[in-house]
Short mmCIF file of C-alpha atoms and ligand atoms in Angstrom, two decimals:
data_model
loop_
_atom_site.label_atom_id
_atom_site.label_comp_id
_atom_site.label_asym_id
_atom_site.label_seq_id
_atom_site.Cartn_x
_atom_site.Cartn_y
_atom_site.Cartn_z
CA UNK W 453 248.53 24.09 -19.36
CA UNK W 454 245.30 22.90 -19.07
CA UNK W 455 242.36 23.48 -21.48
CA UNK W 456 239.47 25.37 -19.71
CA UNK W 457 236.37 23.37 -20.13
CA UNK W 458 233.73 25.05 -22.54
CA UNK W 459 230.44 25.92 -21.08
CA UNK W 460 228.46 24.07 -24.00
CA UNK W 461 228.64 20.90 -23.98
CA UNK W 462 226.26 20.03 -27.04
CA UNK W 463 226.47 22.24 -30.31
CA UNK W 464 223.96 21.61 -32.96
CA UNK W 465 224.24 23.54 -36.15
CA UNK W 466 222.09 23.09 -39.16
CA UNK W 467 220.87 19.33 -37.97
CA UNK W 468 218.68 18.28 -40.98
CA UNK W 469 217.90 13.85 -41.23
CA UNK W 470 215.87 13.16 -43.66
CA UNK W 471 215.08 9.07 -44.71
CA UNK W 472 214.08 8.26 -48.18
CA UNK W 473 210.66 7.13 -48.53
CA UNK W 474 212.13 4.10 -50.91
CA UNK W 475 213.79 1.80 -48.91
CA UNK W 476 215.59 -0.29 -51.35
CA UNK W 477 217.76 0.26 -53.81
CA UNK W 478 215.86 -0.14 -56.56
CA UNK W 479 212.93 1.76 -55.86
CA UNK W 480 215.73 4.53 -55.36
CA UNK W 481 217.12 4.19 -58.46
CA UNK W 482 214.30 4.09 -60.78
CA UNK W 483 212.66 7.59 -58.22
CA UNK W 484 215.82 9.04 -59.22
CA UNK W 485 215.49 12.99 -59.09
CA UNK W 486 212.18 12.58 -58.02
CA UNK W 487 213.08 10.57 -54.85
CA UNK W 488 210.99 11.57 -51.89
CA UNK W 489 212.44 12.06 -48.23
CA UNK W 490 210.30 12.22 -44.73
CA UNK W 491 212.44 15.32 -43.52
CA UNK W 492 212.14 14.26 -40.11
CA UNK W 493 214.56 16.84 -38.55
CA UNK W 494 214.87 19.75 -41.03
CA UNK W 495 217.26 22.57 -40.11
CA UNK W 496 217.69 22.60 -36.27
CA UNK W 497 220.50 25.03 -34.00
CA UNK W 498 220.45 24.41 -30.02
CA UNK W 499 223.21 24.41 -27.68
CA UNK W 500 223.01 22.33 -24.07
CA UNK W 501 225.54 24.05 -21.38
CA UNK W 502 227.30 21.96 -19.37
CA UNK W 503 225.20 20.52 -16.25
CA UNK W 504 221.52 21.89 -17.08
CA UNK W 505 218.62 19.74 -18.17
CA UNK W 506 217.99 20.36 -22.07
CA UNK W 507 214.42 19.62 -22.81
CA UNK W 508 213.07 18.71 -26.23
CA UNK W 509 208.91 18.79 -26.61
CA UNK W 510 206.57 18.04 -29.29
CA UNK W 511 203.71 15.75 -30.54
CA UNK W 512 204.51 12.80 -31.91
CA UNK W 513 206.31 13.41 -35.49
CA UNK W 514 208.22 16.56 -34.44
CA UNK W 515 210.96 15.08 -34.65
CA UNK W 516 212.42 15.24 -31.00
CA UNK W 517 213.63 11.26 -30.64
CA UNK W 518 215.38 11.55 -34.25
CA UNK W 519 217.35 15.07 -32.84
CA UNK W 520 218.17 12.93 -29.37
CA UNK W 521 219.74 10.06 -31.50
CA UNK W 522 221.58 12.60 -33.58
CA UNK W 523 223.10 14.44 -30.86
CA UNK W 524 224.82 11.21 -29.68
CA UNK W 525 225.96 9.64 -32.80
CA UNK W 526 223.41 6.71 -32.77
CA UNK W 527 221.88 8.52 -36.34
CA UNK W 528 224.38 10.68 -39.08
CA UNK W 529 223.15 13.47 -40.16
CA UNK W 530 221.93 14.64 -43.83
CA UNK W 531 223.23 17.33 -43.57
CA UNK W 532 224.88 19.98 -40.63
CA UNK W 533 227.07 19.34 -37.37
CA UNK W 534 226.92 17.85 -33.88
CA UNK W 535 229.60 18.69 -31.57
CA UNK W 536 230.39 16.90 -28.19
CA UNK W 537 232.66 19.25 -25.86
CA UNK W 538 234.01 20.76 -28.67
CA UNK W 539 234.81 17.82 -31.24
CA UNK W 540 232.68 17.30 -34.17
CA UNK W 541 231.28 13.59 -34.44
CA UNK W 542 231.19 13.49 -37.84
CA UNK W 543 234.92 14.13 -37.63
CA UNK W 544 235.22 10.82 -35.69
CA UNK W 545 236.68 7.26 -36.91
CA UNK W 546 234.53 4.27 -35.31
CA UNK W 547 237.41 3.47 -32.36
CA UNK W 548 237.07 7.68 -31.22
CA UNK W 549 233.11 7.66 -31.63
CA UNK W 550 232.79 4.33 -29.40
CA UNK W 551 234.90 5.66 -27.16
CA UNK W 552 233.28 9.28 -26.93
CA UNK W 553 229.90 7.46 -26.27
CA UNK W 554 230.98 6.14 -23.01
CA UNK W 555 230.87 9.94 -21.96
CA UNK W 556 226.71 10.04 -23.72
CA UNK W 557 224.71 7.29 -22.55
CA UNK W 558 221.11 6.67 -23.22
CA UNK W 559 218.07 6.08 -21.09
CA UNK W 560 215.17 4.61 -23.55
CA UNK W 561 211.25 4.58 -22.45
CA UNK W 562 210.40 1.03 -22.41
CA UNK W 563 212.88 -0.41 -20.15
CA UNK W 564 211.55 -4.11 -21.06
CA UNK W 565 212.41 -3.71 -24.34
CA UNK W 566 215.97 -2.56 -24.03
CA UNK W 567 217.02 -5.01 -21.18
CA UNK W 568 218.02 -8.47 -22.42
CA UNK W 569 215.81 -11.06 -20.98
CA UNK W 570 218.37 -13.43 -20.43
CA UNK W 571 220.62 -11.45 -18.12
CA UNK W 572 220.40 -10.97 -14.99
CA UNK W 573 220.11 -7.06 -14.10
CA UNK W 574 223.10 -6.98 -12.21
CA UNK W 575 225.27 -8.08 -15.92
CA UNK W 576 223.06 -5.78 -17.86
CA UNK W 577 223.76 -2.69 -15.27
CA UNK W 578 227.77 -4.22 -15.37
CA UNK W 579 227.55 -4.34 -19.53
CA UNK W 580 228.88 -0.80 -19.92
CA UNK W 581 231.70 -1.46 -17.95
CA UNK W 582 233.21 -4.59 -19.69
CA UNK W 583 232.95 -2.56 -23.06
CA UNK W 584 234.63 0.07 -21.36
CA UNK W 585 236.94 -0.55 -18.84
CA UNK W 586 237.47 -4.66 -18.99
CA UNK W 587 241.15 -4.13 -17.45
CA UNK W 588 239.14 -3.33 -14.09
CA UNK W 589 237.06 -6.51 -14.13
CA UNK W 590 237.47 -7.15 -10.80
CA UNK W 591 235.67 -4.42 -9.48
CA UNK W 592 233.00 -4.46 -11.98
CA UNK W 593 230.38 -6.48 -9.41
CA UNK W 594 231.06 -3.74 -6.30
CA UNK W 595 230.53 -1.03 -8.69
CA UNK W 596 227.48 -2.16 -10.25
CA UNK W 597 226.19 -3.32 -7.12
CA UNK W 598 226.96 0.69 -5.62
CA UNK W 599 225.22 2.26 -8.20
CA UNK W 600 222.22 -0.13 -7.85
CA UNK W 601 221.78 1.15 -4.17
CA UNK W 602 222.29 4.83 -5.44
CA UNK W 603 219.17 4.42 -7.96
CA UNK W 604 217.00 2.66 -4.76
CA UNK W 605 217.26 -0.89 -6.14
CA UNK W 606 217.99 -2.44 -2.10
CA UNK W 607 219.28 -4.58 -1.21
CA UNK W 608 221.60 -4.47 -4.16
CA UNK W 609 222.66 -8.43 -3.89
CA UNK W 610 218.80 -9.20 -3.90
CA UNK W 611 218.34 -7.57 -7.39
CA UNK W 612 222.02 -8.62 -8.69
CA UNK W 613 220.34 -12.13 -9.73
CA UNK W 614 216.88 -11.01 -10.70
CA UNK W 615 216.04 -11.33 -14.59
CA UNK W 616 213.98 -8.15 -16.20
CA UNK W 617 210.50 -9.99 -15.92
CA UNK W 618 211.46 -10.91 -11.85
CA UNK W 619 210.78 -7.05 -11.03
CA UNK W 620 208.12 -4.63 -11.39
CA UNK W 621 208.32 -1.76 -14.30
CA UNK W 622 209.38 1.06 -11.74
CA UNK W 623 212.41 -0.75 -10.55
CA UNK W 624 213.27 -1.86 -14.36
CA UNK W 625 213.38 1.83 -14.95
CA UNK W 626 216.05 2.17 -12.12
CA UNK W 627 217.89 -0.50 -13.61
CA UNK W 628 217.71 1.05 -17.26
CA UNK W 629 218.94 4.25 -15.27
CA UNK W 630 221.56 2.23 -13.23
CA UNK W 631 222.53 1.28 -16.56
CA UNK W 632 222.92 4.42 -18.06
CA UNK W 633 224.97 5.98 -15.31
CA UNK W 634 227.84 3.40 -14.53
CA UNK W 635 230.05 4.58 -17.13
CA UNK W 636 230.02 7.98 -15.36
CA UNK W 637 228.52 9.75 -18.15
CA UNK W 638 228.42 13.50 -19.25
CA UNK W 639 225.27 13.73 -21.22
CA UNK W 640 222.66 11.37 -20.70
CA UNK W 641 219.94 11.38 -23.26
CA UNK W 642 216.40 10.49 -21.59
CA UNK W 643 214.08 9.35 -24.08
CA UNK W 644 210.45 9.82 -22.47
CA UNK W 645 211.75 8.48 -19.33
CA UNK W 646 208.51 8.04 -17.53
CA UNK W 647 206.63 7.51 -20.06
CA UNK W 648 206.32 3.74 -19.54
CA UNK W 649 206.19 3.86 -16.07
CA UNK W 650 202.84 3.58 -13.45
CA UNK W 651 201.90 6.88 -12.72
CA UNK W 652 202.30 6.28 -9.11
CA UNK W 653 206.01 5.48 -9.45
CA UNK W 654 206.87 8.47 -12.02
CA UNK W 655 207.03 11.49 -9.58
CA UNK W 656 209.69 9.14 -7.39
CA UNK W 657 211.47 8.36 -10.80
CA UNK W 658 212.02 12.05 -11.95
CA UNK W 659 212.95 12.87 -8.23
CA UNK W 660 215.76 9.84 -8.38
CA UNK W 661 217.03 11.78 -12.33
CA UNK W 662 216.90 15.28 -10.55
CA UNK W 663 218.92 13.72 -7.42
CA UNK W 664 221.65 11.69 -9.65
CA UNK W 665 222.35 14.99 -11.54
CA UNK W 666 223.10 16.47 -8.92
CA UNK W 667 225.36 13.73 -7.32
CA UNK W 668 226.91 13.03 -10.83
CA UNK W 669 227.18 16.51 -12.47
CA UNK W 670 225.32 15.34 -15.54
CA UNK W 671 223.48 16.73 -18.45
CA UNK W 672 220.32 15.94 -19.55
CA UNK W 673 218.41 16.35 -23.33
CA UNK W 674 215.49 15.18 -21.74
CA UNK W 675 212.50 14.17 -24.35
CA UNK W 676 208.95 14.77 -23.62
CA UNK W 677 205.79 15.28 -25.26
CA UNK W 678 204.73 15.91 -21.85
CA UNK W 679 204.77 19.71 -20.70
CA UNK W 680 203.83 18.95 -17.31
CA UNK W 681 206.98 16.42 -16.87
CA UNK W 682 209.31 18.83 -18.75
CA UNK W 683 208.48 21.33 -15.99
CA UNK W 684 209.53 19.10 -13.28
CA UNK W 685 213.21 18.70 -14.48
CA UNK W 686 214.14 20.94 -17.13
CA UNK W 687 215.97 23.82 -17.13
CA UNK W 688 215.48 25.06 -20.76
CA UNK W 689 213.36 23.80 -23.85
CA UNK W 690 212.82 24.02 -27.19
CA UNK W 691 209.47 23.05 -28.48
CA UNK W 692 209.14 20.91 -32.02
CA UNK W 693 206.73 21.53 -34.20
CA UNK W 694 207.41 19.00 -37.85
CA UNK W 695 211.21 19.16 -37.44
CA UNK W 696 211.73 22.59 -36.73
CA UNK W 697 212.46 24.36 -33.74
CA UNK W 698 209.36 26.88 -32.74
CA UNK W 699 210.03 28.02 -29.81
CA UNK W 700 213.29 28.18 -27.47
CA UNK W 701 213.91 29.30 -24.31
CA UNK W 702 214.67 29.42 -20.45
CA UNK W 703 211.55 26.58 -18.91
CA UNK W 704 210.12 29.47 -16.96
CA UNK W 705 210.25 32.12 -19.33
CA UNK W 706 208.49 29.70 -22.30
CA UNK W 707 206.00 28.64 -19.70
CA UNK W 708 204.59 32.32 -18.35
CA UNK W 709 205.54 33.85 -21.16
CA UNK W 710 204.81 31.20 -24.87
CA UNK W 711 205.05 33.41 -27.98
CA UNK W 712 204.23 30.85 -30.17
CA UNK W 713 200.60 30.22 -31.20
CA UNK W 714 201.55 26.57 -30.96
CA UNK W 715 202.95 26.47 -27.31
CA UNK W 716 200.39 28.63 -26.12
CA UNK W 717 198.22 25.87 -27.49
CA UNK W 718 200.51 22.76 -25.79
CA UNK W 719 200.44 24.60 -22.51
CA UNK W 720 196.67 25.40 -22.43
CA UNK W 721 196.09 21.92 -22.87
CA UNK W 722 198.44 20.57 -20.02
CA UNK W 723 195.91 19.17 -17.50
CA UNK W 724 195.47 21.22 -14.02
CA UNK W 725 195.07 19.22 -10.75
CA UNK W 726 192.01 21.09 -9.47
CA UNK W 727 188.83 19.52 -10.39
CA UNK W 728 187.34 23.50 -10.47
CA UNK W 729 189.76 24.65 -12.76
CA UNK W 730 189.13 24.48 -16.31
CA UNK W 731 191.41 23.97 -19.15
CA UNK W 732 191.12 27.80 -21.32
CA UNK W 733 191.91 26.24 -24.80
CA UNK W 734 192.71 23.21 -26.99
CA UNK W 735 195.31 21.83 -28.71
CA UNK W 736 194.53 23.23 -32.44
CA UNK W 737 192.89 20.60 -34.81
CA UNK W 738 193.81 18.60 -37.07
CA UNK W 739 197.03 16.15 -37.25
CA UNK W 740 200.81 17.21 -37.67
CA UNK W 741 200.96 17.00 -41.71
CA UNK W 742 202.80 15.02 -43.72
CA UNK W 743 206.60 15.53 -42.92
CA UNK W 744 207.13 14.13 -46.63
CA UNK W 745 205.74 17.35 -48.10
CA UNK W 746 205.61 19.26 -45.10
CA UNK W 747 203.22 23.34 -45.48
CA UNK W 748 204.59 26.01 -47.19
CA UNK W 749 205.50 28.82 -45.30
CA UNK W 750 205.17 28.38 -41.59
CA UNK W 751 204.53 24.54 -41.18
CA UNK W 752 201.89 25.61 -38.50
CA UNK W 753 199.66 27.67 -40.77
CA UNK W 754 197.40 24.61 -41.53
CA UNK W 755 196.63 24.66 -37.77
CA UNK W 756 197.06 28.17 -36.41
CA UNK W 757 193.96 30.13 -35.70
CA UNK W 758 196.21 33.35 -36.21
CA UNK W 759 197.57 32.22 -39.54
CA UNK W 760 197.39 35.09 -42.20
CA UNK W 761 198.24 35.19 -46.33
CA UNK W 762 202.22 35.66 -46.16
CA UNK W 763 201.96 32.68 -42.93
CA UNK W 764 201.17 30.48 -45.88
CA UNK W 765 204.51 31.69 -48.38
CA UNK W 766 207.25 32.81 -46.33
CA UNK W 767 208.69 30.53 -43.62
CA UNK W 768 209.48 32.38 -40.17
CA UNK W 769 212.80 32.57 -38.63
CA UNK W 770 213.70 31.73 -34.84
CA UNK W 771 214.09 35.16 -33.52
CA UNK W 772 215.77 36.00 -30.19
CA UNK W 773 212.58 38.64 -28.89
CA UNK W 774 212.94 37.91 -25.09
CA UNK W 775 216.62 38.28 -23.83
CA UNK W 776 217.36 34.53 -24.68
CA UNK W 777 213.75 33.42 -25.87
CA UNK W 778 213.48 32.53 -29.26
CA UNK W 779 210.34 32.12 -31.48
CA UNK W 780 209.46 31.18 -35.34
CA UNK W 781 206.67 32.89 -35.83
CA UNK W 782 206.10 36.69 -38.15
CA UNK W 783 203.62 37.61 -35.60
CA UNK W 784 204.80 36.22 -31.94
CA UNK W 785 205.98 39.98 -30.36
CA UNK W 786 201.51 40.27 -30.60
CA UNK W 787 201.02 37.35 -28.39
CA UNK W 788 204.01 37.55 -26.06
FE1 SF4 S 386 200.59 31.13 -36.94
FE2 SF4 S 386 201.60 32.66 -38.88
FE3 SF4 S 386 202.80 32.57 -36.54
FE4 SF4 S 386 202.87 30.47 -38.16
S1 SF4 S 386 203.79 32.48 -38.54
S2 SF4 S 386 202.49 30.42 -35.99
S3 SF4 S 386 200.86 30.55 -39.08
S4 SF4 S 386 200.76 33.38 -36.95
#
């Protein structure tokens, strides 16, 4: 018989990483009890079905690359669970986990940084393959040069032989994605994908990721702290706010209908393309706080213009208050 696929693909229960402040041994020994953590992810639960486009948004600090790193086994968490198609990663030895990750694969922001100077792009796209499948190393070179022509890097024998500093940062992205996608992944984990990239080049970039998934029946956890890019390619999102999910929901829903004080704030402050239009509000002030001893309460109250006296003791809950829309916050059904 065979066993009927599950429609998630991703569970995460309970995801908490936090990294002691001391970083040696000593210095944690002699903190003891009083040891201090940055709680960098700090109780998160999301699932990603099989074939949408997961995104993940926040400032800086929420928390969103440490949750992406989780979800594929590159971090271990403090404390709760991360399931791939069923299976528990913690449950894994090292042989099973490396060879679950050919099935996650990774593409990082700065696609100079994570290429290897000294290869040529053609052995860095080919890389996943050797680790993966050396007893076909034959056909390693057609298949690498294949998937360079699928990700618009033609002719593919011209860029075989190029090193990383030979080509321009668009087409290093396509290479990073090229990469990424030669191990015929499930779930690929896009870290600010764009991010690095010349804003001329980034619309034709998230094009080429909405095309491949397609083609490839992939899933994405796309990160962003970008609104306007999440909108492009996601299909749901949950939005960070200091390790904790605020806000979760279907991309259109969240976007004409934000319940939280603090995505009603992100969204206001996405930039319009109409020089007459004028943005309505911005982002609240101040800085995300310290995720060492993150606010009591709701972690927003320091920043929320709506924040009453029990905002500041009792922490919200995610609440489904939308048929599938979630929200952390006591008083989000007033500004839904
Ligand atoms: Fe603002 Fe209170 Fe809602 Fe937090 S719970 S977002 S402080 S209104």
């Amino acid at each position: 018989m065979v066993a009927e696929k599950q429609n998630d693909l991703v569970e995460i229960k309970n995801l908490k990483k936090w990294f002691p402040v001391e970083k040696n041994f000593l210095d944690q020994f002699f903190a003891g009890r009083h040891l201090k953590h940055v709680r960098a992810v700090d109780g998160v639960s999301f699932t990603i079905k099989r074939g949408e486009a997961f995104g993940l948004a926040g400032e800086s600090g929420s928390g969103k690359t440490t949750i992406g790193r989780l979800a594929i086994g590159l971090e271990t968490p403090t404390e709760g669970q991360v399931k791939f198609d069923g299976v528990d990663l913690s449950s894994l030895q090292p042989e099973a986990l490396r060879k679950m990750r050919r099935r996650m694969q990774v593409i990082f922001q700065d696609p100079m940084a994570s290429l290897n100077p000294r290869m040529t792009l053609g052995d860095s796209i080919s890389q996943g393959l050797k680790i993966h499948f050396p007893e076909q190393a034959a056909t390693h070179r057609d298949t690498a040069l294949s998937i360079m022509e699928k990700v618009g890097l033609t002719p593919p024998n011209y860029f075989f032989n190029k090193y990383p500093h030979q080509v321009s940062g668009g087409q290093r992205q396509r290479v990073v994605i090229a990469r990424a996608l030669i191990t015929r992944p499930e779930l690929v984990l896009a870290d600010e994908p764009i991010a690095m990239a010349d804003v001329s080049v980034r619309a034709m970039l998230l094009d080429l990721m909405v095309q491949l998934k397609k083609e490839y029946s992939l899933t994405y956890l796309f990160i962003t702290h970008d609104l306007a890019t999440a909108k492009y390619i996601c299909d749901r999102i949950a939005i960070l706010y200091l390790g904790q999910i605020a806000e979760l929901g279907d991309l259109p829903e969240i976007y004409s209908h934000p319940m939280h004080p603090y995505t009603r704030a992100l969204l206001a402050a996405v930039p319009v393309p109409d020089p007459h239009s004028r943005r309505t509000q911005n982002m609240p002030e101040g800085e995300i706080p310290n995720p060492i001893d993150p606010p009591s309460g709701c972690r927003f109250h320091p920043r929320c213009p709506f924040a009453k006296k029990d905002c500041t003791e009792i922490q919200p809950q995610l609440r489904e208050l939308r048929p599938g829309h979630l929200v952390a916050c006591h008083y989000a059904d007033q500004f839904g």
